[in-house]
Tab-separated table of C-alpha atoms and ligand atoms in Angstrom:
chain	number	residue	atom	x	y	z
A	1	UNK	CA	32.902	15.948	-31.448
A	2	UNK	CA	29.281	16.282	-32.505
A	3	UNK	CA	29.093	12.570	-33.226
A	4	UNK	CA	30.587	11.790	-29.852
A	5	UNK	CA	28.091	13.819	-27.890
A	6	UNK	CA	25.303	12.161	-29.896
A	7	UNK	CA	26.662	8.786	-28.955
A	8	UNK	CA	26.878	9.666	-25.270
A	9	UNK	CA	23.308	10.940	-25.444
A	10	UNK	CA	22.120	7.557	-26.705
A	11	UNK	CA	23.919	5.651	-23.968
A	12	UNK	CA	22.546	8.001	-21.320
A	13	UNK	CA	18.968	7.968	-22.537
A	14	UNK	CA	18.040	4.586	-21.123
A	15	UNK	CA	14.514	3.502	-20.309
A	16	UNK	CA	13.106	1.488	-17.455
A	17	UNK	CA	9.726	-0.256	-17.471
A	18	UNK	CA	8.438	-1.156	-13.995
A	19	UNK	CA	5.422	-3.354	-13.362
A	20	UNK	CA	4.122	-3.195	-9.801
A	21	UNK	CA	2.131	-5.869	-7.980
A	22	UNK	CA	0.668	-5.895	-4.484
A	23	UNK	CA	0.280	-3.217	-1.879
A	24	UNK	CA	0.782	0.542	-1.721
A	25	UNK	CA	4.229	0.048	-0.257
A	26	UNK	CA	5.276	-1.495	-3.539
A	27	UNK	CA	3.789	1.465	-5.425
A	28	UNK	CA	5.902	3.772	-3.261
A	29	UNK	CA	8.981	1.574	-3.740
A	30	UNK	CA	8.572	1.542	-7.519
A	31	UNK	CA	8.609	5.345	-7.525
A	32	UNK	CA	11.721	5.383	-5.361
A	33	UNK	CA	13.425	2.904	-7.729
A	34	UNK	CA	12.493	5.197	-10.621
A	35	UNK	CA	14.054	8.116	-8.691
A	36	UNK	CA	17.229	6.127	-7.930
A	37	UNK	CA	17.621	5.235	-11.607
A	38	UNK	CA	16.806	8.758	-12.844
A	39	UNK	CA	20.164	10.004	-11.555
A	40	UNK	CA	21.839	7.326	-13.664
A	41	UNK	CA	20.268	8.246	-16.968
A	42	UNK	CA	17.133	6.066	-16.896
A	43	UNK	CA	13.750	7.556	-17.612
A	44	UNK	CA	10.503	5.632	-17.052
A	45	UNK	CA	8.498	4.179	-19.923
A	46	UNK	CA	5.119	2.468	-20.165
A	47	UNK	CA	6.198	0.638	-23.304
A	48	UNK	CA	8.205	-2.518	-22.707
A	49	UNK	CA	9.336	-2.451	-26.328
A	50	UNK	CA	11.641	0.514	-25.728
A	51	UNK	CA	12.938	-0.617	-22.317
A	52	UNK	CA	16.613	-1.296	-21.526
A	53	UNK	CA	15.533	-2.587	-18.141
A	54	UNK	CA	12.286	-4.332	-17.163
A	55	UNK	CA	11.573	-4.627	-13.438
A	56	UNK	CA	8.821	-6.591	-11.758
A	57	UNK	CA	8.087	-5.341	-8.255
A	58	UNK	CA	6.462	-8.416	-6.768
A	59	UNK	CA	4.106	-9.470	-3.956
A	60	UNK	CA	4.336	-12.655	-1.907
A	61	UNK	CA	1.300	-12.297	0.345
A	62	UNK	CA	-0.833	-14.993	-1.312
A	63	UNK	CA	0.136	-17.912	-3.519
A	64	UNK	CA	-1.655	-16.482	-6.559
A	65	UNK	CA	0.320	-13.244	-6.353
A	66	UNK	CA	3.619	-15.141	-6.202
A	67	UNK	CA	2.736	-17.503	-9.064
A	68	UNK	CA	1.818	-14.553	-11.296
A	69	UNK	CA	5.480	-13.525	-11.232
A	70	UNK	CA	6.635	-16.702	-12.951
A	71	UNK	CA	4.009	-16.514	-15.681
A	72	UNK	CA	4.800	-12.844	-16.265
A	73	UNK	CA	8.525	-13.632	-16.432
A	74	UNK	CA	7.765	-16.230	-19.105
A	75	UNK	CA	5.877	-13.628	-21.126
A	76	UNK	CA	8.668	-11.065	-20.814
A	77	UNK	CA	11.290	-13.661	-21.815
A	78	UNK	CA	9.264	-14.548	-24.933
A	79	UNK	CA	8.831	-10.868	-25.730
A	80	UNK	CA	12.595	-10.339	-25.469
A	81	UNK	CA	13.395	-13.382	-27.604
A	82	UNK	CA	10.894	-12.513	-30.317
A	83	UNK	CA	12.203	-9.008	-30.946
A	84	UNK	CA	13.899	-8.101	-34.220
A	85	UNK	CA	17.500	-9.318	-34.578
A	86	UNK	CA	19.810	-6.513	-33.417
A	87	UNK	CA	17.287	-5.089	-30.967
A	88	UNK	CA	18.911	-3.384	-28.010
A	89	UNK	CA	19.857	-5.277	-24.892
A	90	UNK	CA	17.058	-5.628	-22.361
A	91	UNK	CA	17.770	-6.659	-18.781
A	92	UNK	CA	15.084	-8.354	-16.692
A	93	UNK	CA	15.010	-7.761	-12.933
A	94	UNK	CA	12.803	-9.006	-10.109
A	95	UNK	CA	12.330	-6.869	-6.988
A	96	UNK	CA	9.948	-6.955	-4.036
A	97	UNK	CA	8.808	-9.654	-1.671
A	98	UNK	CA	8.989	-12.667	-4.018
A	99	UNK	CA	12.575	-11.693	-4.780
A	100	UNK	CA	13.298	-11.506	-1.065
A	101	UNK	CA	11.597	-14.800	-0.223
A	102	UNK	CA	12.459	-16.920	-3.267
A	103	UNK	CA	15.522	-15.250	-4.775
A	104	UNK	CA	17.463	-18.452	-5.438
A	105	UNK	CA	14.357	-20.207	-6.753
A	106	UNK	CA	13.721	-17.385	-9.241
A	107	UNK	CA	17.319	-17.646	-10.480
A	108	UNK	CA	16.865	-21.405	-10.967
A	109	UNK	CA	13.324	-21.413	-12.377
A	110	UNK	CA	13.699	-18.394	-14.638
A	111	UNK	CA	17.101	-18.403	-16.412
A	112	UNK	CA	16.079	-15.303	-18.401
A	113	UNK	CA	16.238	-13.195	-15.241
A	114	UNK	CA	19.387	-11.077	-14.987
A	115	UNK	CA	18.869	-9.504	-11.600
A	116	UNK	CA	17.052	-10.372	-8.351
A	117	UNK	CA	17.065	-7.963	-5.410
A	118	UNK	CA	15.092	-7.504	-2.208
A	119	UNK	CA	13.329	-4.401	-0.828
A	120	UNK	CA	16.288	-3.483	1.373
A	121	UNK	CA	18.622	-3.094	-1.621
A	122	UNK	CA	16.751	-0.472	-3.651
A	123	UNK	CA	19.301	2.242	-2.947
A	124	UNK	CA	21.963	0.030	-4.582
A	125	UNK	CA	19.923	-0.456	-7.743
A	126	UNK	CA	22.095	1.575	-10.176
A	127	UNK	CA	25.164	-0.384	-9.101
A	128	UNK	CA	23.286	-3.705	-9.310
A	129	UNK	CA	22.041	-2.897	-12.812
A	130	UNK	CA	25.585	-2.061	-13.942
A	131	UNK	CA	26.777	-5.438	-12.616
A	132	UNK	CA	23.841	-7.275	-14.172
A	133	UNK	CA	25.074	-6.048	-17.523
A	134	UNK	CA	28.027	-8.439	-17.108
A	135	UNK	CA	26.727	-11.300	-14.926
A	136	UNK	CA	23.581	-12.569	-13.206
A	137	UNK	CA	23.132	-10.787	-9.880
A	138	UNK	CA	21.254	-11.678	-6.711
A	139	UNK	CA	21.091	-9.369	-3.686
A	140	UNK	CA	18.624	-10.264	-0.949
A	141	UNK	CA	20.654	-9.274	2.124
A	142	UNK	CA	19.385	-7.013	4.861
A	143	UNK	CA	22.218	-4.428	4.711
A	144	UNK	CA	23.393	-2.432	7.704
A	145	UNK	CA	23.041	0.975	6.072
A	146	UNK	CA	19.764	2.897	6.044
A	147	UNK	CA	18.293	2.475	2.589
A	148	UNK	CA	16.155	5.610	2.922
A	149	UNK	CA	19.164	7.791	3.743
A	150	UNK	CA	20.676	6.723	0.407
A	151	UNK	CA	17.622	6.891	-1.840
A	152	UNK	CA	17.516	10.161	-3.789
A	153	UNK	CA	14.427	12.372	-3.576
A	154	UNK	CA	12.467	12.945	-6.776
A	155	UNK	CA	12.666	16.322	-8.531
A	156	UNK	CA	9.819	18.721	-7.724
A	157	UNK	CA	8.253	18.412	-11.178
A	158	UNK	CA	8.401	14.609	-10.969
A	159	UNK	CA	6.569	14.678	-7.631
A	160	UNK	CA	3.777	16.830	-8.948
A	161	UNK	CA	3.471	14.805	-12.154
A	162	UNK	CA	2.612	11.873	-9.856
A	163	UNK	CA	-0.440	13.704	-8.522
A	164	UNK	CA	-1.774	15.693	-5.580
A	165	UNK	CA	-1.729	12.703	-3.275
A	166	UNK	CA	1.398	10.799	-2.315
A	167	UNK	CA	2.528	7.802	-0.317
A	168	UNK	CA	5.267	8.078	2.276
A	169	UNK	CA	6.702	4.914	3.835
A	170	UNK	CA	7.498	5.556	7.508
A	171	UNK	CA	7.870	2.012	8.752
A	172	UNK	CA	8.755	-1.377	7.305
A	173	UNK	CA	8.570	-4.929	8.549
A	174	UNK	CA	6.424	-6.562	11.193
A	175	UNK	CA	6.995	-8.194	14.574
A	176	UNK	CA	3.452	-9.488	15.027
A	177	UNK	CA	3.798	-12.935	13.420
A	178	UNK	CA	0.155	-13.587	12.616
A	179	UNK	CA	0.212	-17.287	11.827
A	180	UNK	CA	-1.017	-16.892	8.218
A	181	UNK	CA	1.352	-14.124	7.167
A	182	UNK	CA	4.697	-14.070	5.342
A	183	UNK	CA	5.450	-10.400	5.996
A	184	UNK	CA	7.599	-10.881	9.130
A	185	UNK	CA	9.766	-13.235	7.046
A	186	UNK	CA	9.913	-11.292	3.763
A	187	UNK	CA	10.119	-7.752	5.122
A	188	UNK	CA	11.862	-8.616	8.383
A	189	UNK	CA	11.604	-6.978	11.804
A	190	UNK	CA	9.924	-3.631	12.372
A	191	UNK	CA	12.069	-0.650	11.470
A	192	UNK	CA	10.872	2.960	11.723
A	193	UNK	CA	12.383	5.865	9.818
A	194	UNK	CA	13.736	8.720	11.965
A	195	UNK	CA	11.276	11.563	12.559
A	196	UNK	CA	13.407	14.237	10.859
A	197	UNK	CA	13.686	12.121	7.695
A	198	UNK	CA	9.896	11.651	7.531
A	199	UNK	CA	9.188	15.334	8.150
A	200	UNK	CA	11.725	16.388	5.510
A	201	UNK	CA	10.144	14.079	2.926
A	202	UNK	CA	6.631	15.288	3.804
A	203	UNK	CA	7.779	18.933	3.527
A	204	UNK	CA	9.313	18.298	0.115
A	205	UNK	CA	6.058	16.696	-1.043
A	206	UNK	CA	4.010	19.648	0.274
A	207	UNK	CA	6.437	22.150	-1.330
A	208	UNK	CA	5.930	20.446	-4.662
A	209	UNK	CA	2.145	20.848	-4.282
A	210	UNK	CA	1.041	17.544	-2.764
A	211	UNK	CA	-2.111	18.074	-0.650
A	212	UNK	CA	-2.579	14.637	0.876
A	213	UNK	CA	-0.109	12.067	2.177
A	214	UNK	CA	-0.722	8.487	3.174
A	215	UNK	CA	1.830	7.213	5.657
A	216	UNK	CA	2.684	3.622	4.873
A	217	UNK	CA	3.970	0.698	6.849
A	218	UNK	CA	3.273	-3.014	7.027
A	219	UNK	CA	2.289	-2.225	10.583
A	220	UNK	CA	2.236	1.551	10.430
A	221	UNK	CA	0.726	2.272	13.825
A	222	UNK	CA	3.612	0.412	15.478
A	223	UNK	CA	5.772	3.324	14.247
A	224	UNK	CA	8.372	4.362	16.833
A	225	UNK	CA	10.791	6.736	15.109
A	226	UNK	CA	13.631	8.505	16.884
A	227	UNK	CA	13.388	12.294	17.084
A	228	UNK	CA	16.177	14.890	17.314
A	229	UNK	CA	16.351	14.514	21.094
A	230	UNK	CA	16.883	10.757	20.789
A	231	UNK	CA	13.346	10.033	22.024
A	232	UNK	CA	11.131	7.455	20.327
A	233	UNK	CA	7.794	8.841	19.244
A	234	UNK	CA	4.705	6.986	18.094
A	235	UNK	CA	2.464	7.507	15.082
A	236	UNK	CA	0.078	9.776	17.006
A	237	UNK	CA	2.812	12.214	17.905
A	238	UNK	CA	4.204	12.054	14.360
A	239	UNK	CA	0.780	13.072	13.030
A	240	UNK	CA	0.766	16.231	15.200
A	241	UNK	CA	4.149	17.208	13.697
A	242	UNK	CA	3.025	16.491	10.140
A	243	UNK	CA	-0.192	18.467	10.670
A	244	UNK	CA	1.938	21.609	11.139
A	245	UNK	CA	3.272	21.422	7.589
A	246	UNK	CA	1.769	24.207	5.554
A	247	UNK	CA	0.042	23.196	2.341
A	248	UNK	CA	-0.449	19.635	3.483
A	249	UNK	CA	-4.193	19.330	4.017
A	250	UNK	CA	-4.859	15.653	4.596
A	251	UNK	CA	-3.068	12.852	6.390
A	252	UNK	CA	-3.921	9.149	6.215
A	253	UNK	CA	-2.086	6.036	7.280
A	254	UNK	CA	-2.256	2.354	6.476
A	255	UNK	CA	-2.100	-0.531	7.525
A	256	UNK	CA	-2.731	-0.825	11.230
A	257	UNK	CA	-2.932	-3.521	13.854
A	258	UNK	CA	-5.710	-3.167	16.474
A	259	UNK	CA	-3.257	-3.697	19.335
A	260	UNK	CA	-1.239	-0.652	18.282
A	261	UNK	CA	-4.176	1.804	18.336
A	262	UNK	CA	-2.780	3.528	21.417
A	263	UNK	CA	-4.234	6.490	23.322
A	264	UNK	CA	-1.899	9.011	21.669
A	265	UNK	CA	-3.034	7.952	18.199
A	266	UNK	CA	-6.682	8.055	19.197
A	267	UNK	CA	-6.105	11.529	20.689
A	268	UNK	CA	-4.594	12.635	17.368
A	269	UNK	CA	-7.854	11.603	15.681
A	270	UNK	CA	-9.735	13.722	18.218
A	271	UNK	CA	-7.499	16.790	17.778
A	272	UNK	CA	-6.362	16.916	14.173
A	273	UNK	CA	-8.775	17.905	11.429
A	274	UNK	CA	-6.106	17.003	8.890
A	275	UNK	CA	-6.138	13.376	10.019
A	276	UNK	CA	-8.867	11.880	7.843
A	277	UNK	CA	-11.788	10.117	9.567
A	278	UNK	CA	-11.293	6.897	7.651
A	279	UNK	CA	-9.324	4.061	9.173
A	280	UNK	CA	-8.173	0.748	7.738
A	281	UNK	CA	-8.130	-1.556	10.751
A	282	UNK	CA	-8.010	-5.221	9.714
A	283	UNK	CA	-9.552	-7.783	12.055
A	284	UNK	CA	-9.266	-10.878	9.774
A	285	UNK	CA	-11.956	-12.888	11.600
A	286	UNK	CA	-14.868	-12.349	13.990
A	287	UNK	CA	-14.309	-15.615	15.861
A	288	UNK	CA	-12.230	-15.699	19.047
A	289	UNK	CA	-11.121	-19.277	18.349
A	290	UNK	CA	-9.804	-18.307	14.925
A	291	UNK	CA	-8.299	-15.021	16.139
A	292	UNK	CA	-6.364	-17.062	18.695
A	293	UNK	CA	-5.215	-19.582	16.088
A	294	UNK	CA	-4.184	-16.654	13.875
A	295	UNK	CA	-2.087	-15.290	16.759
A	296	UNK	CA	-3.807	-11.927	16.465
A	297	UNK	CA	-3.554	-11.467	20.229
A	298	UNK	CA	-6.933	-9.775	20.678
A	299	UNK	CA	-10.531	-10.939	20.864
A	300	UNK	CA	-13.522	-9.833	18.799
A	301	UNK	CA	-14.858	-7.908	21.817
A	302	UNK	CA	-11.538	-6.098	22.297
A	303	UNK	CA	-11.539	-5.067	18.636
A	304	UNK	CA	-15.059	-3.653	18.972
A	305	UNK	CA	-14.046	-1.866	22.156
A	306	UNK	CA	-11.125	-0.187	20.325
A	307	UNK	CA	-13.502	0.958	17.601
A	308	UNK	CA	-15.821	2.382	20.267
A	309	UNK	CA	-12.981	4.411	21.727
A	310	UNK	CA	-11.953	5.691	18.302
A	311	UNK	CA	-15.539	6.722	17.553
A	312	UNK	CA	-15.811	8.532	20.863
A	313	UNK	CA	-12.742	10.544	19.855
A	314	UNK	CA	-13.888	11.046	16.272
A	315	UNK	CA	-17.628	10.360	15.850
A	316	UNK	CA	-17.543	10.623	12.052
A	317	UNK	CA	-14.890	7.878	11.750
A	318	UNK	CA	-15.618	5.315	9.025
A	319	UNK	CA	-13.872	1.976	8.921
A	320	UNK	CA	-12.399	-0.370	6.442
A	321	UNK	CA	-10.845	-3.773	7.085
A	322	UNK	CA	-9.362	-7.023	5.837
A	323	UNK	CA	-10.820	-10.496	6.289
A	324	UNK	CA	-9.550	-13.983	5.657
A	325	UNK	CA	-12.025	-16.851	5.173
A	326	UNK	CA	-11.146	-20.516	5.476
A	327	UNK	CA	-8.283	-20.264	7.939
A	328	UNK	CA	-7.432	-23.815	9.183
A	329	UNK	CA	-10.092	-25.048	11.604
A	330	UNK	CA	-12.684	-22.388	10.672
A	331	UNK	CA	-16.165	-23.862	11.199
A	332	UNK	CA	-19.525	-22.586	9.952
A	333	UNK	CA	-20.007	-21.163	13.421
A	334	UNK	CA	-16.681	-19.275	13.295
A	335	UNK	CA	-17.578	-17.924	9.878
A	336	UNK	CA	-20.980	-16.787	11.186
A	337	UNK	CA	-19.055	-14.757	13.806
A	338	UNK	CA	-17.144	-13.076	10.975
A	339	UNK	CA	-20.389	-12.104	9.236
A	340	UNK	CA	-21.610	-10.838	12.574
A	341	UNK	CA	-18.502	-8.691	12.950
A	342	UNK	CA	-19.163	-7.071	9.547
A	343	UNK	CA	-22.732	-6.294	10.656
A	344	UNK	CA	-21.624	-4.811	13.972
A	345	UNK	CA	-18.911	-2.578	12.530
A	346	UNK	CA	-20.793	-1.684	9.334
A	347	UNK	CA	-17.631	-1.167	7.289
A	348	UNK	CA	-17.568	1.590	4.665
A	349	UNK	CA	-15.509	-0.856	2.613
A	350	UNK	CA	-13.441	-3.987	3.223
A	351	UNK	CA	-11.147	-6.457	1.489
A	352	UNK	CA	-11.656	-10.186	1.849
A	353	UNK	CA	-9.463	-13.099	0.832
A	354	UNK	CA	-9.509	-16.877	0.804
A	355	UNK	CA	-6.844	-18.208	3.130
A	356	UNK	CA	-3.736	-19.055	1.128
A	357	UNK	CA	-1.209	-21.462	2.619
A	358	UNK	CA	2.180	-19.801	2.793
A	359	UNK	CA	5.196	-22.073	3.204
A	360	UNK	CA	7.203	-21.299	6.317
A	361	UNK	CA	4.289	-19.815	8.276
A	362	UNK	CA	2.709	-21.675	11.249
A	363	UNK	CA	-0.666	-21.767	9.438
A	364	UNK	CA	0.811	-23.989	6.748
A	365	UNK	CA	1.528	-26.697	9.351
A	366	UNK	CA	-1.947	-26.675	10.899
A	367	UNK	CA	-4.417	-29.553	10.638
A	368	UNK	CA	-7.983	-28.971	9.516
A	369	UNK	CA	-7.184	-27.068	6.336
A	370	UNK	CA	-10.497	-25.906	4.859
A	371	UNK	CA	-11.484	-27.259	1.402
A	372	UNK	CA	-11.260	-24.768	-1.491
A	373	UNK	CA	-14.993	-25.086	-2.266
A	374	UNK	CA	-15.928	-24.098	1.290
A	375	UNK	CA	-13.548	-21.138	1.149
A	376	UNK	CA	-15.110	-20.013	-2.137
A	377	UNK	CA	-18.632	-20.268	-0.726
A	378	UNK	CA	-17.718	-18.299	2.392
A	379	UNK	CA	-15.896	-15.639	0.393
A	380	UNK	CA	-18.975	-15.089	-1.733
A	381	UNK	CA	-21.225	-14.756	1.312
A	382	UNK	CA	-18.795	-12.401	3.036
A	383	UNK	CA	-18.383	-10.214	-0.026
A	384	UNK	CA	-22.169	-9.927	-0.389
A	385	UNK	CA	-22.390	-8.748	3.230
A	386	UNK	CA	-19.537	-6.265	2.785
A	387	UNK	CA	-21.019	-4.911	-0.456
A	388	UNK	CA	-24.372	-4.370	1.254
A	389	UNK	CA	-22.701	-2.253	3.933
A	390	UNK	CA	-20.599	-0.349	1.431
A	391	UNK	CA	-23.701	0.422	-0.629
A	392	UNK	CA	-25.540	1.585	2.487
A	393	UNK	CA	-22.606	3.770	3.477
A	394	UNK	CA	-22.447	5.391	0.051
A	395	UNK	CA	-26.224	5.865	0.019
A	396	UNK	CA	-25.958	7.557	3.433
A	397	UNK	CA	-23.629	10.139	1.893
A	398	UNK	CA	-26.255	11.357	-0.596
A	399	UNK	CA	-27.635	14.682	0.633
A	400	UNK	CA	-24.553	15.457	2.735
A	401	UNK	CA	-21.994	18.125	2.002
A	402	UNK	CA	-18.468	16.725	2.222
A	403	UNK	CA	-15.049	18.325	1.778
A	404	UNK	CA	-13.634	16.959	-1.465
A	405	UNK	CA	-10.032	17.161	-2.629
A	406	UNK	CA	-10.359	18.030	-6.309
A	407	UNK	CA	-7.648	15.861	-7.811
A	408	UNK	CA	-7.801	15.601	-11.575
A	409	UNK	CA	-9.748	15.956	-14.787
A	410	UNK	CA	-12.754	13.641	-15.012
A	411	UNK	CA	-13.591	11.141	-17.709
A	412	UNK	CA	-15.836	13.566	-19.610
A	413	UNK	CA	-15.043	17.145	-20.618
A	414	UNK	CA	-16.197	19.654	-18.002
A	415	UNK	CA	-15.936	17.026	-15.288
A	416	UNK	CA	-13.383	16.807	-12.481
A	417	UNK	CA	-12.766	13.975	-10.065
A	418	UNK	CA	-11.910	14.138	-6.395
A	419	UNK	CA	-11.963	12.158	-3.182
A	420	UNK	CA	-14.134	12.435	-0.104
A	421	UNK	CA	-12.620	12.072	3.388
A	422	UNK	CA	-13.715	8.412	3.137
A	423	UNK	CA	-11.693	7.864	-0.053
A	424	UNK	CA	-14.792	7.626	-2.216
A	425	UNK	CA	-14.220	8.940	-5.744
A	426	UNK	CA	-16.508	11.951	-6.358
A	427	UNK	CA	-17.403	13.165	-9.861
A	428	UNK	CA	-18.242	16.832	-10.206
A	429	UNK	CA	-19.227	19.103	-13.090
A	430	UNK	CA	-16.777	21.956	-12.519
A	431	UNK	CA	-13.930	23.852	-14.060
A	432	UNK	CA	-10.534	22.182	-14.000
A	433	UNK	CA	-8.931	25.381	-12.653
A	434	UNK	CA	-10.280	24.261	-9.254
A	435	UNK	CA	-8.036	21.178	-9.217
A	436	UNK	CA	-5.838	21.179	-6.100
A	437	UNK	CA	-8.448	22.769	-3.832
A	438	UNK	CA	-10.551	21.153	-1.135
A	439	UNK	CA	-14.107	22.420	-1.469
A	440	UNK	CA	-17.471	21.561	0.063
A	441	UNK	CA	-19.395	19.340	-2.319
A	442	UNK	CA	-23.027	18.372	-1.960
A	443	UNK	CA	-23.428	14.715	-2.786
A	444	UNK	CA	-26.410	14.428	-5.116
A	445	UNK	CA	-26.172	10.853	-6.349
A	446	UNK	CA	-24.120	7.685	-6.215
A	447	UNK	CA	-22.928	5.040	-8.642
A	448	UNK	CA	-21.676	1.572	-7.693
A	449	UNK	CA	-18.302	2.644	-6.284
A	450	UNK	CA	-18.401	6.415	-6.510
A	451	UNK	CA	-20.413	9.532	-5.726
A	452	UNK	CA	-21.686	12.438	-7.807
A	453	UNK	CA	-21.657	15.939	-6.370
A	454	UNK	CA	-21.915	19.680	-6.934
A	455	UNK	CA	-19.700	22.329	-5.358
A	456	UNK	CA	-21.436	24.462	-2.729
A	457	UNK	CA	-20.313	27.118	-0.311
A	458	UNK	CA	-22.474	26.111	2.661
A	459	UNK	CA	-21.166	24.342	5.749
A	460	UNK	CA	-19.527	20.936	5.494
A	461	UNK	CA	-21.230	18.042	7.297
A	462	UNK	CA	-19.884	14.736	8.467
A	463	UNK	CA	-21.423	11.277	8.064
B	501	5AD	N1	-3.925	-15.759	2.916
B	501	5AD	C1	-4.928	-14.899	2.632
B	501	5AD	N2	-4.877	-13.602	2.933
B	501	5AD	C2	-3.778	-13.131	3.552
B	501	5AD	N3	-3.452	-11.915	3.988
B	501	5AD	C3	-2.224	-11.980	4.543
B	501	5AD	N4	-1.748	-13.227	4.482
B	501	5AD	C4	-2.695	-13.986	3.877
B	501	5AD	C5	-2.810	-15.352	3.546
B	501	5AD	N5	-1.843	-16.216	3.837
B	501	5AD	C6	-4.351	-10.765	3.896
B	501	5AD	C7	-4.685	-10.205	5.279
B	501	5AD	C8	-3.902	-8.943	5.327
B	501	5AD	C9	-3.889	-8.522	3.869
B	501	5AD	C10	-2.826	-7.573	3.506
B	501	5AD	O1	-3.718	-9.748	3.166
B	501	5AD	O2	-6.072	-9.956	5.324
B	501	5AD	O3	-4.464	-7.964	6.172
B	502	SF4	FE1	1.138	-9.861	8.601
B	502	SF4	FE2	-0.135	-7.600	9.341
B	502	SF4	FE3	-0.074	-9.754	10.996
B	502	SF4	FE4	2.174	-8.314	10.532
B	502	SF4	S1	0.247	-7.612	11.559
B	502	SF4	S2	2.004	-10.552	10.557
B	502	SF4	S3	1.902	-7.757	8.358
B	502	SF4	S4	-1.093	-9.588	8.961
């Protein structure tokens, strides 16, 4: 009897190693996969050597990201083959957007892979893993059932072990079809989670001790979830409901499209202190010609006008963005307009990328592809401009008192680390018993990408 229960213990105590690439939605998904597997006897591990299941959660947004998957799969295959004879069975699975877009190709190019499944199948993972034990499995359908309704919630202690801040996916997919982007193809049409489901998940996070949530969606401000009365509500209205949840102190959302910054969402920024004054609003280019070719469906002037309206509602709003350089047809003049856009907006931070041709998107078919060397040159110039603004923004914070969410122990003893409303890391000499609180912190200095502060009790100021 004793021997039997020992044996069942060994079979139940399986380990999963997940490596996550790409955006925050993948980070969220990896946690939900961990939760789905937890109910089936898998616990997470950081050590591939002890894993029964290795999952890569992949990103397809740029060519480099997609290619990384194949080289990583080669490494994992070699690792598996070079283990001691008699080592336990290790399954290899590929999830995420590369799986969705190139499932068959992965099966053909990487024979070591046992399991390929797309983002809409995560709730079926335990069943897929059981099948993969017997045969190679591919599942990249868009099923009828609501994945989120079938994904189990994490246990309270698991939530809190993940930290005081959490992601919450409220929307998936995109209907915008920007001409450079694979997302409408890999993640499909826009789908919003019902309001009650989102509120319940946010409540559970707050109950477990989470202080800040970031609502996620490929196009999050296009959210249009159905409420209990059968009405569709937008992201603005959702934020008012979330702001009522006790314990939850901060709300953020990402990533947004300028055309979906509607009046209700802007009003929420005016009314809700919990909605953080830091907005990621990608523009991609400052040139009207390129914006048109990108099918962004707004001009540079319209983008600036939206920012003006947001700043009227919330004067301390800081912005971040995404840019692409070297889109087909981009001239020096177009690129100069992009630099000009950075100067006008004065971003607190921004991401910039060289255009990457994605098969199946309209951009891939366009003439006038820009040479790699020109892209590289423009990227360097753009990043220098962005860095200058980021540095100026951080420097402007020195001397201010900002509310800081004290999140975790710092690198050195006696130090704790937190985040400002603008997502800047802040290092503070203070006792770790304060972790979990939001306290006014006077910013006394800055490093390259972070701030240094001391806790004060005086009034909090905004930038
Ligand atoms: N090439 C380069 N960058 C891209 N992005 C999306 N598609 C591409 C592409 N084909 C960038 C955009 C987007 C961010 C998530 O990735 O800037 O906002
Ligand atoms: Fe891609 Fe964003 Fe454009 Fe949708 S809005 S197509 S996700 S860049």
